[in-house]
PDB file of C-alpha atoms in Angstrom:
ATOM      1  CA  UNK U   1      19.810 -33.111 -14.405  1.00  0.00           C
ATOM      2  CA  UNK U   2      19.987 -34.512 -10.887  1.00  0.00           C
ATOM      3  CA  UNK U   3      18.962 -38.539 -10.345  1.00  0.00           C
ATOM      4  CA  UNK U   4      17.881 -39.430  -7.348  1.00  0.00           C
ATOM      5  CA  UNK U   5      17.412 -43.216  -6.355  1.00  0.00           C
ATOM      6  CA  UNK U   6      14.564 -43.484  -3.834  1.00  0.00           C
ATOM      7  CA  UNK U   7      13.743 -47.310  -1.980  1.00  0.00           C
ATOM      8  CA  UNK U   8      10.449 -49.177  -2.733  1.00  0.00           C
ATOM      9  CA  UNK U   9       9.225 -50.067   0.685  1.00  0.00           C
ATOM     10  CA  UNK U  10       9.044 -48.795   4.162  1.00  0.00           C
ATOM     11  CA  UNK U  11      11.059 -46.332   3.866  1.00  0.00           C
ATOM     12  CA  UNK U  12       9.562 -44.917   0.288  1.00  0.00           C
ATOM     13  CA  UNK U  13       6.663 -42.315   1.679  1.00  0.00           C
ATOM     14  CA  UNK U  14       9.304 -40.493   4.009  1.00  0.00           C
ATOM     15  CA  UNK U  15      12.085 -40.194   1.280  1.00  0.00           C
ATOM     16  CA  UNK U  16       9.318 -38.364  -0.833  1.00  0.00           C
ATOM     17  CA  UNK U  17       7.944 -36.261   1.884  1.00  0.00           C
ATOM     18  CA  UNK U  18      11.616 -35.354   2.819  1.00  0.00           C
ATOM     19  CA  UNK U  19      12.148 -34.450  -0.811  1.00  0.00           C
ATOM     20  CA  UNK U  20       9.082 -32.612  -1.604  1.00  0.00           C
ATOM     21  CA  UNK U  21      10.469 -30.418   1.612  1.00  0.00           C
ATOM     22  CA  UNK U  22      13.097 -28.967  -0.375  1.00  0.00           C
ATOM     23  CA  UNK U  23      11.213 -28.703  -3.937  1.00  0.00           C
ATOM     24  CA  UNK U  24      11.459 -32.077  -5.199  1.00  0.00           C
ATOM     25  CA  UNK U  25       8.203 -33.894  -6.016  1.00  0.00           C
ATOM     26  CA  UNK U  26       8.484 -37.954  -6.831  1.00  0.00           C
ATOM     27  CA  UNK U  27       4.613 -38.447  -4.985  1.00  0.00           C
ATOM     28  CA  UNK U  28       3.725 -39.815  -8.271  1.00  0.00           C
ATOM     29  CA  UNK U  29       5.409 -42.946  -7.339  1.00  0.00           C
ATOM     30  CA  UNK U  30       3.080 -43.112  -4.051  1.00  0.00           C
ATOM     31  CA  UNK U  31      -0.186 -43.811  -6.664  1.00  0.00           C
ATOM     32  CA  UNK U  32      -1.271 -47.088  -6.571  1.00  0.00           C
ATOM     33  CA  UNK U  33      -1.856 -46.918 -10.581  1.00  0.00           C
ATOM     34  CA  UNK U  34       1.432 -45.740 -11.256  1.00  0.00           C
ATOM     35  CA  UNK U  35       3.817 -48.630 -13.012  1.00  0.00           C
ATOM     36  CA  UNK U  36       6.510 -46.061 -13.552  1.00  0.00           C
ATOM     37  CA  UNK U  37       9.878 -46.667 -12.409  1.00  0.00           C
ATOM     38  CA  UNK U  38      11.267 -43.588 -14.149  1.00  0.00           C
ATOM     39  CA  UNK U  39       9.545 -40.527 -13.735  1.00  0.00           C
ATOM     40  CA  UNK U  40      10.809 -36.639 -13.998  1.00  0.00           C
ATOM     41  CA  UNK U  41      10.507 -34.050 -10.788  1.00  0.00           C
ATOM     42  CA  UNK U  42       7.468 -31.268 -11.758  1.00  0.00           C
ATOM     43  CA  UNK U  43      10.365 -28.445 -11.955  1.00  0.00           C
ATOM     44  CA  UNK U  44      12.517 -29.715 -14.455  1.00  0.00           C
ATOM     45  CA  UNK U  45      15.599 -30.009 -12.398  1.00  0.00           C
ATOM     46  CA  UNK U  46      15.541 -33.594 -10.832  1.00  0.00           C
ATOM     47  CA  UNK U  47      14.204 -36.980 -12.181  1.00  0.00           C
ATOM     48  CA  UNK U  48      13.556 -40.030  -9.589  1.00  0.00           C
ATOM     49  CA  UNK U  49      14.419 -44.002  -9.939  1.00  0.00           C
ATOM     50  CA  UNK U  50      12.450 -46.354  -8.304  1.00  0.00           C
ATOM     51  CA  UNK U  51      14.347 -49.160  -7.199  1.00  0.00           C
ATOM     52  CA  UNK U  52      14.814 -51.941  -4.726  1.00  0.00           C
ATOM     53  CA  UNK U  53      16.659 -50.876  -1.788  1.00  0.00           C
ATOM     54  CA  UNK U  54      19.628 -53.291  -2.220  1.00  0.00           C
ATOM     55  CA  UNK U  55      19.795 -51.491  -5.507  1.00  0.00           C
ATOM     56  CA  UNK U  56      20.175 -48.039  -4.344  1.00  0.00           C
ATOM     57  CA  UNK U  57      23.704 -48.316  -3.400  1.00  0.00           C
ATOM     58  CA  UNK U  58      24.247 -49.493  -6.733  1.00  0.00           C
ATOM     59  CA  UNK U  59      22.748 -46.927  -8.318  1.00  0.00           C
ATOM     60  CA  UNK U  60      24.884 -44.453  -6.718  1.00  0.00           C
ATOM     61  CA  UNK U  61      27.681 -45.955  -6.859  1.00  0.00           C
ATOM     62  CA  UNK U  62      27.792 -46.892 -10.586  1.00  0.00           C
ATOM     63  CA  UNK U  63      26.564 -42.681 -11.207  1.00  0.00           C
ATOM     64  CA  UNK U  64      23.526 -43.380 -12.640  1.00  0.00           C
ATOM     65  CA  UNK U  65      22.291 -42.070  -9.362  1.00  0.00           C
ATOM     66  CA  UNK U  66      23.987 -38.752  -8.031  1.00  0.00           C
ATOM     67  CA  UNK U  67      21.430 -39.292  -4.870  1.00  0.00           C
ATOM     68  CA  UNK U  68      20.347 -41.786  -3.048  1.00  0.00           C
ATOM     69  CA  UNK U  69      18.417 -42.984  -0.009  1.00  0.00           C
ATOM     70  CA  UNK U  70      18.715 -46.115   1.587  1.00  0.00           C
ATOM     71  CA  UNK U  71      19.142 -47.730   5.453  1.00  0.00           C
ATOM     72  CA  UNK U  72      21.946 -48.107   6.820  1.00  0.00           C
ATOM     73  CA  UNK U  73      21.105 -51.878   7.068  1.00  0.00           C
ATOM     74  CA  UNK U  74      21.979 -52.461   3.311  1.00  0.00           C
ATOM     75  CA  UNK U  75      24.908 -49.698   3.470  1.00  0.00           C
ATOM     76  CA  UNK U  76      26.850 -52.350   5.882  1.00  0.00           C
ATOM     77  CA  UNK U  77      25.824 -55.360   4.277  1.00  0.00           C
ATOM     78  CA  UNK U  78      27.013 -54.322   0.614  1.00  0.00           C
ATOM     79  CA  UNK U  79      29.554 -51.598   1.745  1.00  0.00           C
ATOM     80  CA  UNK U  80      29.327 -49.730  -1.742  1.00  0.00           C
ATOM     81  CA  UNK U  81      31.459 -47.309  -2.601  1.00  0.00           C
ATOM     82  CA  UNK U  82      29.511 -43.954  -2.046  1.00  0.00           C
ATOM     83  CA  UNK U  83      29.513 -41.327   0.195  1.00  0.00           C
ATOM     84  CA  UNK U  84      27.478 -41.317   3.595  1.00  0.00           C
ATOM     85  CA  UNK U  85      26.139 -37.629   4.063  1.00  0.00           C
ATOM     86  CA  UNK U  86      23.364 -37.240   6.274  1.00  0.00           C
ATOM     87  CA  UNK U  87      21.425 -39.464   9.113  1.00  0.00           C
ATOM     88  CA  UNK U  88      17.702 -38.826   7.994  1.00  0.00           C
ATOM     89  CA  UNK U  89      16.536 -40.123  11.220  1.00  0.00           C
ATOM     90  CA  UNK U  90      13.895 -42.066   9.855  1.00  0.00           C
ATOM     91  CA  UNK U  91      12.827 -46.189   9.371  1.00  0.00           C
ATOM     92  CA  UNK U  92      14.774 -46.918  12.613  1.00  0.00           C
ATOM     93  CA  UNK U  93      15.621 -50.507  12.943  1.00  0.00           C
ATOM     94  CA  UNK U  94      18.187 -52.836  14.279  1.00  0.00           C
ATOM     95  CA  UNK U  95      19.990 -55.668  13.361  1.00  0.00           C
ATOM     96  CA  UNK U  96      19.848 -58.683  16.131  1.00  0.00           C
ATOM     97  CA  UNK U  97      20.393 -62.135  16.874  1.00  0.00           C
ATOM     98  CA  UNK U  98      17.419 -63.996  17.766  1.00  0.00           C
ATOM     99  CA  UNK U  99      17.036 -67.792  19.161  1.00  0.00           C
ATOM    100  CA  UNK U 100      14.002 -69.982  20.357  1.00  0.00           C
ATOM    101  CA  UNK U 101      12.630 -68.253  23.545  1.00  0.00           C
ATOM    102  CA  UNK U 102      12.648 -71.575  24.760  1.00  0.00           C
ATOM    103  CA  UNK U 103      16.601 -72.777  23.722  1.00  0.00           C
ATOM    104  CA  UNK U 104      19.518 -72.681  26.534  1.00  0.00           C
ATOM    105  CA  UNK U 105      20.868 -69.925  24.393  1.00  0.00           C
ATOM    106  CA  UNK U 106      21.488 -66.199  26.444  1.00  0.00           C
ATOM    107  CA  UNK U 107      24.113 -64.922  24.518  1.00  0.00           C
ATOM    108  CA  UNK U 108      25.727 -64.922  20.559  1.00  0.00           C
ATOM    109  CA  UNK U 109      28.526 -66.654  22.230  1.00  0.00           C
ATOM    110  CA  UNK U 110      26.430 -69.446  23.993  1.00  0.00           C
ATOM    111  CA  UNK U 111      25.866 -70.975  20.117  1.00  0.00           C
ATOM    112  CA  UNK U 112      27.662 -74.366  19.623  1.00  0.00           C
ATOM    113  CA  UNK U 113      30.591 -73.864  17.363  1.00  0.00           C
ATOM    114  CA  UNK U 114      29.927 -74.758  13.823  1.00  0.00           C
ATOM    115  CA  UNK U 115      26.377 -74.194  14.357  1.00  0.00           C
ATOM    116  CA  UNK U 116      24.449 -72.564  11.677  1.00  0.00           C
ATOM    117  CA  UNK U 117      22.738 -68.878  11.591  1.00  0.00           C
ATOM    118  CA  UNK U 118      19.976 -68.077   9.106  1.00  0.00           C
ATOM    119  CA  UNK U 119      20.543 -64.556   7.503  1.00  0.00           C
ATOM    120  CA  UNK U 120      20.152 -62.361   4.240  1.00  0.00           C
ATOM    121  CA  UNK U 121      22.729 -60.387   5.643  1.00  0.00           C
ATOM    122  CA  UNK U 122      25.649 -62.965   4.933  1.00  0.00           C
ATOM    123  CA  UNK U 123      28.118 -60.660   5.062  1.00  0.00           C
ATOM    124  CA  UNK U 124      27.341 -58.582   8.188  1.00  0.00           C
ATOM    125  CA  UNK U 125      26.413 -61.759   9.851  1.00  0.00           C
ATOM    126  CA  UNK U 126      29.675 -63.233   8.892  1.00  0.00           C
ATOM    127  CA  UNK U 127      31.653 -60.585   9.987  1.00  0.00           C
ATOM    128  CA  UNK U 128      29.865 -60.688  13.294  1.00  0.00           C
ATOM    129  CA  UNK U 129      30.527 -64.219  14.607  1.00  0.00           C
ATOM    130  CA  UNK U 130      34.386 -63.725  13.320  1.00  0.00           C
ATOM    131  CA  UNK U 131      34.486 -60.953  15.777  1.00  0.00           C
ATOM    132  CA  UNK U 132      33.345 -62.842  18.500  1.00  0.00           C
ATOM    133  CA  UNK U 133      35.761 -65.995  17.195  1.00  0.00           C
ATOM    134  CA  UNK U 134      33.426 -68.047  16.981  1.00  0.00           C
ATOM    135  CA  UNK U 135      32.831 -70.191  13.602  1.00  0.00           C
ATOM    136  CA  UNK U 136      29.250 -70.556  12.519  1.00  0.00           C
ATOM    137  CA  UNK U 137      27.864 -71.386   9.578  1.00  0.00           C
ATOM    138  CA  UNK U 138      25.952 -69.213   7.689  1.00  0.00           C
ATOM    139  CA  UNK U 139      22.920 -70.371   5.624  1.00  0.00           C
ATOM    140  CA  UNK U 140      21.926 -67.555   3.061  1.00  0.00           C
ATOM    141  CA  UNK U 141      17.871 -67.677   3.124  1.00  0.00           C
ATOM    142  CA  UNK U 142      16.181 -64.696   1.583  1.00  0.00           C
ATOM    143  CA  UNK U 143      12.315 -65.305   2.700  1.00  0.00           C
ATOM    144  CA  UNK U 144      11.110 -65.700   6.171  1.00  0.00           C
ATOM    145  CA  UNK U 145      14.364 -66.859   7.971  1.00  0.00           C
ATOM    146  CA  UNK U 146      12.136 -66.815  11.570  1.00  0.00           C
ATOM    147  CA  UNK U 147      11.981 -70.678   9.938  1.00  0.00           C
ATOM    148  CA  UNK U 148      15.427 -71.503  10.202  1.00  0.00           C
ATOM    149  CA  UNK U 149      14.915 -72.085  14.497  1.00  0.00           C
ATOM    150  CA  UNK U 150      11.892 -73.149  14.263  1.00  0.00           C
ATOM    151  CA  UNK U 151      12.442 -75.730  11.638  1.00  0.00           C
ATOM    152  CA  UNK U 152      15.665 -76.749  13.238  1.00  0.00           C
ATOM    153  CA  UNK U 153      17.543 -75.887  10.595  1.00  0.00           C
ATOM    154  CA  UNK U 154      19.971 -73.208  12.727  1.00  0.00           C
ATOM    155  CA  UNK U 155      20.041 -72.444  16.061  1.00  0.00           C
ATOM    156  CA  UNK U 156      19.727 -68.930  15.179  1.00  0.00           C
ATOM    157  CA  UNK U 157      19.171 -65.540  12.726  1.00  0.00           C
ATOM    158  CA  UNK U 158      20.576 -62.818  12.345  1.00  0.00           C
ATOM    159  CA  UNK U 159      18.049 -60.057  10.464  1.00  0.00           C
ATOM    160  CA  UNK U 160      16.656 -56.761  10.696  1.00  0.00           C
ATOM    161  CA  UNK U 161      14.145 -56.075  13.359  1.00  0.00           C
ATOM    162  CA  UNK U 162      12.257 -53.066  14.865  1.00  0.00           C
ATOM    163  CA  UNK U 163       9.222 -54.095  16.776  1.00  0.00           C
ATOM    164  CA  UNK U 164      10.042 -57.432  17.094  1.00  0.00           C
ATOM    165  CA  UNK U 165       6.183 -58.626  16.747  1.00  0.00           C
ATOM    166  CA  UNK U 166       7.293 -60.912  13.978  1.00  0.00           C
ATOM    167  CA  UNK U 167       9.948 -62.516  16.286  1.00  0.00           C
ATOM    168  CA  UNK U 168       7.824 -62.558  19.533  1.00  0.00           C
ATOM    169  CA  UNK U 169       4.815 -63.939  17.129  1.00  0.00           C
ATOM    170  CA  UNK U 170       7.026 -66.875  16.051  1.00  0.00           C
ATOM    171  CA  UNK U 171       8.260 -67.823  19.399  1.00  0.00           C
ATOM    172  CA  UNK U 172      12.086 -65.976  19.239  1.00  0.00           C
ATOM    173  CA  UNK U 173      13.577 -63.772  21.150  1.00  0.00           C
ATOM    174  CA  UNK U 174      16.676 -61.092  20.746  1.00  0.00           C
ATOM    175  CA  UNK U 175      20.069 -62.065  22.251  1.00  0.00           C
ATOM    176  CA  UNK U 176      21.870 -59.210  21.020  1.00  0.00           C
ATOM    177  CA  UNK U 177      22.146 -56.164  18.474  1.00  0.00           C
ATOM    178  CA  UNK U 178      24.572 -55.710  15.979  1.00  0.00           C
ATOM    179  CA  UNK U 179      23.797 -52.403  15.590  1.00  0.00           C
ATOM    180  CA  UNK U 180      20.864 -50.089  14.878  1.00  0.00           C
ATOM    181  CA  UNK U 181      20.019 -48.608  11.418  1.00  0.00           C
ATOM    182  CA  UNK U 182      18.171 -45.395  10.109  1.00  0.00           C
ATOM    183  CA  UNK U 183      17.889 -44.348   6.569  1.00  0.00           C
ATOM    184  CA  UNK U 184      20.988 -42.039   5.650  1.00  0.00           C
ATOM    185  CA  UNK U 185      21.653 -39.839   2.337  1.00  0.00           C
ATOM    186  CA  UNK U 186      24.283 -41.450  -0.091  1.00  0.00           C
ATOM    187  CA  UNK U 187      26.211 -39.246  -2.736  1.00  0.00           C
ATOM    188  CA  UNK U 188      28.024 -40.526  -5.708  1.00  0.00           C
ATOM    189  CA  UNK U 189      31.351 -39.113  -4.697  1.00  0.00           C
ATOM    190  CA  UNK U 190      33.106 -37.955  -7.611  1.00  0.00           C
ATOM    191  CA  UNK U 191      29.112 -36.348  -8.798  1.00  0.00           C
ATOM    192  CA  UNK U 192      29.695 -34.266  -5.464  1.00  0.00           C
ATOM    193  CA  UNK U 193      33.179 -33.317  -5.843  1.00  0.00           C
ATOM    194  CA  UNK U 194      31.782 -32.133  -9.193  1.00  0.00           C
ATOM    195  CA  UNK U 195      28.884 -30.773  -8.006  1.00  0.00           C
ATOM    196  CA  UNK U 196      26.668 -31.908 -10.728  1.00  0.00           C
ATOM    197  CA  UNK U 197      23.145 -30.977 -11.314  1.00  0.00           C
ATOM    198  CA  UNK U 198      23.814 -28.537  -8.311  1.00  0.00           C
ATOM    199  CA  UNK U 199      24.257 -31.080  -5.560  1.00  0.00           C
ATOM    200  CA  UNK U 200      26.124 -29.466  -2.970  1.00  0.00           C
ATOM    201  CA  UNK U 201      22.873 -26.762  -2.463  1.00  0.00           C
ATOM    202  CA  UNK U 202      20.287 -30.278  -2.519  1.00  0.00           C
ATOM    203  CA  UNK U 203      22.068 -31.670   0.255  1.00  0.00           C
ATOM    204  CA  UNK U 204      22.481 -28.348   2.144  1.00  0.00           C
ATOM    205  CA  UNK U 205      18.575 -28.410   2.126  1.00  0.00           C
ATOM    206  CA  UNK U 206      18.190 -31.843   2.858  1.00  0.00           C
ATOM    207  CA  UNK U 207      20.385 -31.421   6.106  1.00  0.00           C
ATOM    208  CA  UNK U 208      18.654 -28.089   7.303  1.00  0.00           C
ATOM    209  CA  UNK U 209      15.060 -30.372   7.077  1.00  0.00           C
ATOM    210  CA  UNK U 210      16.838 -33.767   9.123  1.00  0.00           C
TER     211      UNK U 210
END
């Protein structure tokens, strides 16, 4: 039987419309009375996880998952060891550095060296300022980081953003992108080498409906 790990949150209702496009049905988990995290597909042939979407990757990757969907957000910040398939074109987002709209800061490389950064994307933010040579310090916060510049506790964040109300709301602005994210499909690879539970026609289906 297929597994397919599907992502609480915003990207949740299009995953399951996308699915139910090519026969799977997981709308179950859409019901607000529904405390299931496990529940089979109505034809047999598929069951569905619910899950976190930091946890999808895992999911896959470990093979308790053959399937997954997740953004492409969490895909660069864990860097799990599945297969990318498809971009599902859906739950567009980017990842950005954002200041005070009222510091001297215009540019990622305008930050005083050894200044701090506010992220729950340690690694991607990381990797970012080593790019640009310059060293920052990271400070791992995992609620509202629109505090750290406000509080004075780093000059800046780097997090996900796509309206940017939040950010405009608490007085930041952008100063770059890192990139821009969109959910993707995620294999387990050896699963699709295999084909198991008939995964190679799934994902033909899947990118015929993108």
């Amino acid at each position: 039987m297929l597994t397919v790990a599907l992502p609480k949150g915003e990207l949740l209702k299009n995953s399951i419309r996308l699915l139910q496009s090519v026969g799977l049905d997981f709308s179950a988990f859409l019901d607000s009375g529904n405390r299931q995290l496990q529940i089979p597909d109505a034809s047999g042939q598929a069951k569905g996880l619910l899950v976190r979407a930091q946890d999808v990757p895992v999911y896959v990757e470990y093979g308790q998952a053959q399937l997954g969907i997740v953004g492409y957000d969490v895909l660069q910040e864990k860097k799990p060891q599945v297969a990318q398939l498809v971009d599902l074109q859906f739950g567009y987002c980017r990842m950005c550095v954002a200041v005070k709209a009222s510091s001297s800061y215009k540019l990622p490389v305008d930050l005083p060296a050894h200044g701090r950064v506010a992220s729950k994307y340690v690694n991607c933010a990381r990797e970012y300022f080593q790019g640009l040579d310059l060293p920052i310090e990271i400070v791992p916060l995992y609620g509202s980081v629109e505090l750290g510049p406000i509080t004075g506790m780093s000059e800046a964040i780097v997090d996900i953003v796509s309206t940017g109300k939040t950010l405009r709301e608490n007085g930041l602005v952008e100063i770059a992108t890192l990139y821009e994210s969109t959910a993707r499909l995620i294999v387990h690879p050896l699963s699709y080498r295999l084909n198991t539970g008939d995964l190679h026609k799934v994902v033909e289906q899947l990118r015929k409906e993108v």
